Coordinates of C-alpha atoms in Angstrom, one line a residue:
X1 CA 0.0 0.0 0.0
X2 CA 1.2 3.5 -0.8
X3 CA 0.1 6.5 1.1
X4 CA 1.4 9.8 -0.1
X5 CA -0.8 12.1 2.1
X6 CA 0.6 13.7 5.2
X7 CA -1.3 14.2 8.5
X8 CA -2.8 17.7 8.6
X9 CA -2.1 18.3 4.9
X10 CA -4.6 20.8 3.5
X11 CA -5.5 22.0 0.0
X12 CA -7.7 24.8 -1.2
X13 CA -9.8 24.1 -4.3
X14 CA -12.1 26.2 -6.4
X15 CA -15.0 24.2 -4.9
X16 CA -13.8 24.4 -1.3
X17 CA -11.0 22.7 0.6
X18 CA -9.8 19.4 2.1
X19 CA -7.7 18.4 5.1
X20 CA -6.1 15.1 6.0
X21 CA -7.0 14.0 9.5
X22 CA -5.3 10.7 9.7
X23 CA -3.0 8.6 7.6
X24 CA -2.0 4.9 8.1
X25 CA -0.6 2.2 5.9
X26 CA -4.1 0.9 5.2
X27 CA -6.4 4.0 5.1
X28 CA -6.6 7.8 5.0
X29 CA -9.3 10.0 6.7
X30 CA -10.0 13.4 5.2
X31 CA -12.5 16.1 6.0
X32 CA -13.6 18.2 3.0
X33 CA -15.8 21.1 2.5
X34 CA -17.8 21.9 -0.7
X35 CA -19.1 25.5 -0.6
X36 CA -22.7 26.4 -1.6
X37 CA -23.4 25.9 -5.3
X38 CA -20.1 24.1 -6.0
X39 CA -19.3 20.5 -6.9
X40 CA -16.2 18.3 -7.3
X41 CA -15.3 16.8 -10.7
X42 CA -17.0 13.7 -12.0
X43 CA -14.3 11.1 -11.2
X44 CA -13.2 7.5 -10.6
X45 CA -10.3 5.9 -8.8
X46 CA -8.4 2.9 -10.0
X47 CA -6.8 2.0 -6.7
X48 CA -9.1 3.0 -3.8
X49 CA -12.7 2.9 -2.6
X50 CA -14.2 5.7 -0.5
X51 CA -16.7 6.0 2.3
X52 CA -18.3 9.4 2.8
X53 CA -20.3 10.5 5.8
X54 CA -22.2 13.8 5.4
X55 CA -21.7 15.7 8.7
X56 CA -23.2 19.0 7.7
X57 CA -25.3 20.3 4.8
X58 CA -27.3 18.8 1.9
X59 CA -25.6 17.1 -1.0
X60 CA -26.6 15.8 -4.5
X61 CA -24.4 12.7 -5.1
X62 CA -23.8 11.2 -8.4
X63 CA -23.0 7.5 -8.0
X64 CA -22.7 5.4 -11.2
X65 CA -26.0 6.4 -13.1
X66 CA -27.9 7.3 -9.9
X67 CA -28.5 10.7 -8.3
X68 CA -29.1 10.7 -4.6
X69 CA -29.9 13.5 -2.1
X70 CA -28.0 13.1 1.1
X71 CA -28.1 15.0 4.4
X72 CA -26.3 15.1 7.7
X73 CA -25.7 11.6 9.1
X74 CA -26.1 9.9 5.7
X75 CA -23.3 7.7 4.4
X76 CA -22.3 6.8 0.9
X77 CA -19.9 3.9 -0.2
X78 CA -18.0 4.5 -3.5
X79 CA -16.5 1.3 -4.9
X80 CA -13.2 1.4 -6.6
X81 CA -13.7 2.3 -10.3
X82 CA -17.2 3.8 -9.9
X83 CA -18.1 7.2 -11.3
X84 CA -19.0 9.7 -8.5
X85 CA -19.4 13.4 -7.7
X86 CA -20.7 15.4 -4.8
X87 CA -22.4 18.8 -5.1
X88 CA -23.5 21.2 -2.5
X89 CA -27.2 22.0 -3.1
X90 CA -27.7 23.7 0.3
X91 CA -27.3 27.2 1.6
X92 CA -24.4 26.4 4.0
X93 CA -21.0 24.6 3.6
X94 CA -21.2 20.9 2.9
X95 CA -18.8 19.0 5.2
X96 CA -17.9 15.4 4.5
X97 CA -15.7 12.9 6.3
X98 CA -14.0 10.6 3.8
X99 CA -12.3 7.3 4.5
X100 CA -10.1 6.1 1.6
X101 CA -9.0 2.4 1.5
X102 CA -6.9 0.8 -1.3
X103 CA -3.4 0.1 -2.6
X104 CA -2.7 3.8 -3.6
X105 CA -3.9 6.6 -1.4
X106 CA -2.9 9.8 -3.2
X107 CA -4.2 12.6 -5.3
X108 CA -2.7 10.9 -8.4
X109 CA -5.4 8.3 -8.2
X110 CA -8.1 10.7 -9.4
X111 CA -9.3 10.3 -13.0
X112 CA -11.4 13.4 -13.8
X113 CA -14.1 13.2 -16.5
X114 CA -15.8 16.5 -16.1
X115 CA -14.1 19.5 -14.5
X116 CA -16.0 22.7 -13.9
X117 CA -12.9 24.8 -13.1
X118 CA -9.8 25.8 -15.0
X119 CA -7.4 22.9 -14.7
X120 CA -4.5 23.4 -12.4
X121 CA -1.1 22.6 -13.8
X122 CA -0.8 19.4 -11.8
X123 CA -3.9 18.0 -13.6
X124 CA -3.6 19.5 -17.0
X125 CA -1.7 16.5 -18.5
X126 CA -4.4 14.1 -17.3
X127 CA -7.2 16.2 -18.8
X128 CA -5.5 16.3 -22.2
X129 CA -5.5 12.5 -22.5

């Protein structure tokens, strides 16, 4: 297993931010925030599954070909390789706790299919393919 995240690592994104809460050899726990009206890219992961727990706000979740509305205390399991996206459809910040499990736990294991924002240099090569 490869974990490239560092404890307390943070990143600002156009849609909000994320923070690594815990890293181990077998899993990573992150907290992320999607601001009102924003969403992450439609994506898959080749090497990890994710478990999301909504702790604040209202979300529209795309999972495979389904659209789900989720609220605080709801959980979502995203199998490895499945299309997924989360969107904040509420008035307040959407806060999610994410647990990643797999053989590569790193930002490089994100395949983006639909990006709403100008690509950052680190992702530009992936988006051109």
